[in-house]
Amino acid sequence: MGGFFGVVSKDDCVTDLFYGTDYHSHLGTMRGGLAVRDGGAFTRHIHDISNAQFRSKFQDDIRTMRGRGGIGVISDTESQPLIIYSHLGVYAIATVSRIANEEELTRRAFHETRMHFSEMSGGGINPTELVATLINERDSFDDGIRHAQELIQGSCSLLLLTNAGIYAARDRLGRTPVVIGAKAGAYAASLETCAFLNLGYTINSYLGPGEIVLIAPDGIERKKPPNDRMQICSFLWVYYGYPASTYEGVNVEEARYRCGAALARADDVEIDMVAGIPDSGTGHAIGYANESKIPYGRPFTKYTPTWPRSFMPQDQAMRDLVARMKLLPIKELIHGKRLLFCEDSIVRGTQLKDTIQGLFDAGAREVHMRPACPPLVYGCKFLNFSRSKSELDLASRKAIRELEKGAAVELAEYATADSEKYEAMVDRIRQRLGLTTLKYQRLADMVKAIGLPKEKLCTYCWDGCEGCQEDFLDKA
Ligand code: SF4
């Protein structure tokens, strides 16, 4: 995925930039980068953060950095921010994007505009540089950003650090949020609003889809009004957004409590304890426990002193091992109990299967699972979402393949709650995970828990709809 933070200030901004960017560390595991502008001069540092925390990698760099404007980024993919020398002037650029038509735009750059690319990422072009080449095709930053937004399929939110301030632009359909924060003498632009809390910023405005602003220490200038249509990613609230953050006025933790409460209202299972798979299942479990009045417990704790972040080795077997090592069961809370776990979602289910087996090994009588969202049937094609490399790895798709013995199928039937095929798929997943019962959240309940109209939310990974307007809430 990735996340970014930018700040313009009447004073030196490096401390705010450093911590503000660090508060996006849960969104990416590969690269971190900071760029600051001091007068006309830019300084930039990029580090591999796959084996170390962002702060530990940058704490020496920031002693040598100074400036009144800066942008920082945590990335799951390419190295950034990039410093671009162009006819528009020198600028730094950071993006949170997935350019689905990257090949087509690259060909276009070679053959129509005779561009070249100097940055490489994983053997290919650096997508952030591709965005910069599109911006450079126009005569001003605002026109260039509009132009890039029109051409890019997938999603792209970005920050540009220029001599005039920071251009902050939200993706055309608002798949990812960009929020402007303010404090005396400074403005910041951030994906996560939790980055504002300890740095003294308050939320000034949520950029709308496709909106472009220029922030300077003296104020904010709107360069492009928002588009009408929004498709913000629902998964922000369900899984990867930080609990202390708020998007479109809806706090993540509160939305998770409502998700858990909806799961509880739809349930009648007899259990002794409600728990969450740490960390993102915790909020959902608290919501379930509060609604059902069944005690909440922590039969698992996470060992954080030496596994402090979402350390993501490239090798899947190693990732599974790390996930297992982090989670510590408390046998005294597990033995002889009927446990219900809330989980944000079931992606591949491989780690979950081991976790469930571990619970039975520790003496659990029953293990029930309640994911806070419906089965993931379609892979995300709008964000660089690293939880599953291929949609064919999804637990739902594996179950469908087994049920259909590999034959081509209409996925919509499996994505429809209560259909025979849906029930068969869920039962197949339950069997594979070794669960006593498995019951997923209904899409309409999840949408209601988030609290935004369905047509403003992207729900593609559950229903395959790209902007469907059906009245889901009536089906709740
Ligand atoms: S497909 Fe899923 S993960 Fe991707 S933007 Fe939509 S809701 Fe988010």
PDB file of C-alpha atoms in Angstrom, residues 25 28-34 45-59 61 73-81 309-314:
ATOM      1  CA  SER A  25       4.917   2.684   9.047  1.00  0.00           C
ATOM      2  CA  GLY A  28       4.394  -0.331   4.007  1.00  0.00           C
ATOM      3  CA  THR A  29       7.369  -2.532   4.682  1.00  0.00           C
ATOM      4  CA  MET A  30       9.857  -2.010   1.888  1.00  0.00           C
ATOM      5  CA  ARG A  31      11.097   1.572   1.490  1.00  0.00           C
ATOM      6  CA  GLY A  32      11.032   4.785   3.478  1.00  0.00           C
ATOM      7  CA  GLY A  33      12.034   8.203   2.152  1.00  0.00           C
ATOM      8  CA  LEU A  34      12.226  11.848   3.191  1.00  0.00           C
ATOM      9  CA  HIS A  45      17.262  10.144   1.882  1.00  0.00           C
ATOM     10  CA  ILE A  46      15.759   6.762   1.026  1.00  0.00           C
ATOM     11  CA  HIS A  47      16.289   3.535   2.981  1.00  0.00           C
ATOM     12  CA  ASP A  48      15.335  -0.099   2.808  1.00  0.00           C
ATOM     13  CA  ILE A  49      13.057  -0.602   5.809  1.00  0.00           C
ATOM     14  CA  SER A  50      12.288  -4.278   5.226  1.00  0.00           C
ATOM     15  CA  ASN A  51      14.431  -5.317   8.188  1.00  0.00           C
ATOM     16  CA  ALA A  52      14.317  -2.288  10.443  1.00  0.00           C
ATOM     17  CA  GLN A  53      11.998   0.397  11.690  1.00  0.00           C
ATOM     18  CA  PHE A  54      11.720   3.652   9.772  1.00  0.00           C
ATOM     19  CA  ARG A  55      12.890   5.694  12.782  1.00  0.00           C
ATOM     20  CA  SER A  56      16.072   3.687  13.295  1.00  0.00           C
ATOM     21  CA  LYS A  57      17.025   4.122   9.641  1.00  0.00           C
ATOM     22  CA  PHE A  58      16.445   7.870   9.495  1.00  0.00           C
ATOM     23  CA  GLN A  59      17.435   9.132  12.914  1.00  0.00           C
ATOM     24  CA  ASP A  61      19.829  11.534   8.513  1.00  0.00           C
ATOM     25  CA  VAL A  73       6.754   8.346   2.306  1.00  0.00           C
ATOM     26  CA  ILE A  74       6.529   4.730   3.398  1.00  0.00           C
ATOM     27  CA  SER A  75       6.296   2.449   0.400  1.00  0.00           C
ATOM     28  CA  ASP A  76       5.641  -1.226  -0.225  1.00  0.00           C
ATOM     29  CA  THR A  77       7.122  -0.998  -3.678  1.00  0.00           C
ATOM     30  CA  GLU A  78       9.287   1.677  -5.264  1.00  0.00           C
ATOM     31  CA  SER A  79      11.960   3.988  -3.825  1.00  0.00           C
ATOM     32  CA  GLN A  80      10.704   7.534  -3.297  1.00  0.00           C
ATOM     33  CA  PRO A  81      10.419  10.519  -2.938  1.00  0.00           C
ATOM     34  CA  ARG A 309       6.320  -3.922  13.412  1.00  0.00           C
ATOM     35  CA  SER A 310       4.763  -5.729  10.494  1.00  0.00           C
ATOM     36  CA  PHE A 311       8.023  -7.329   9.515  1.00  0.00           C
ATOM     37  CA  MET A 312       7.372  -8.855   6.096  1.00  0.00           C
ATOM     38  CA  PRO A 313      10.091 -11.100   4.724  1.00  0.00           C
ATOM     39  CA  GLN A 314       9.649 -11.777   1.015  1.00  0.00           C
TER      40      GLN A 314
END
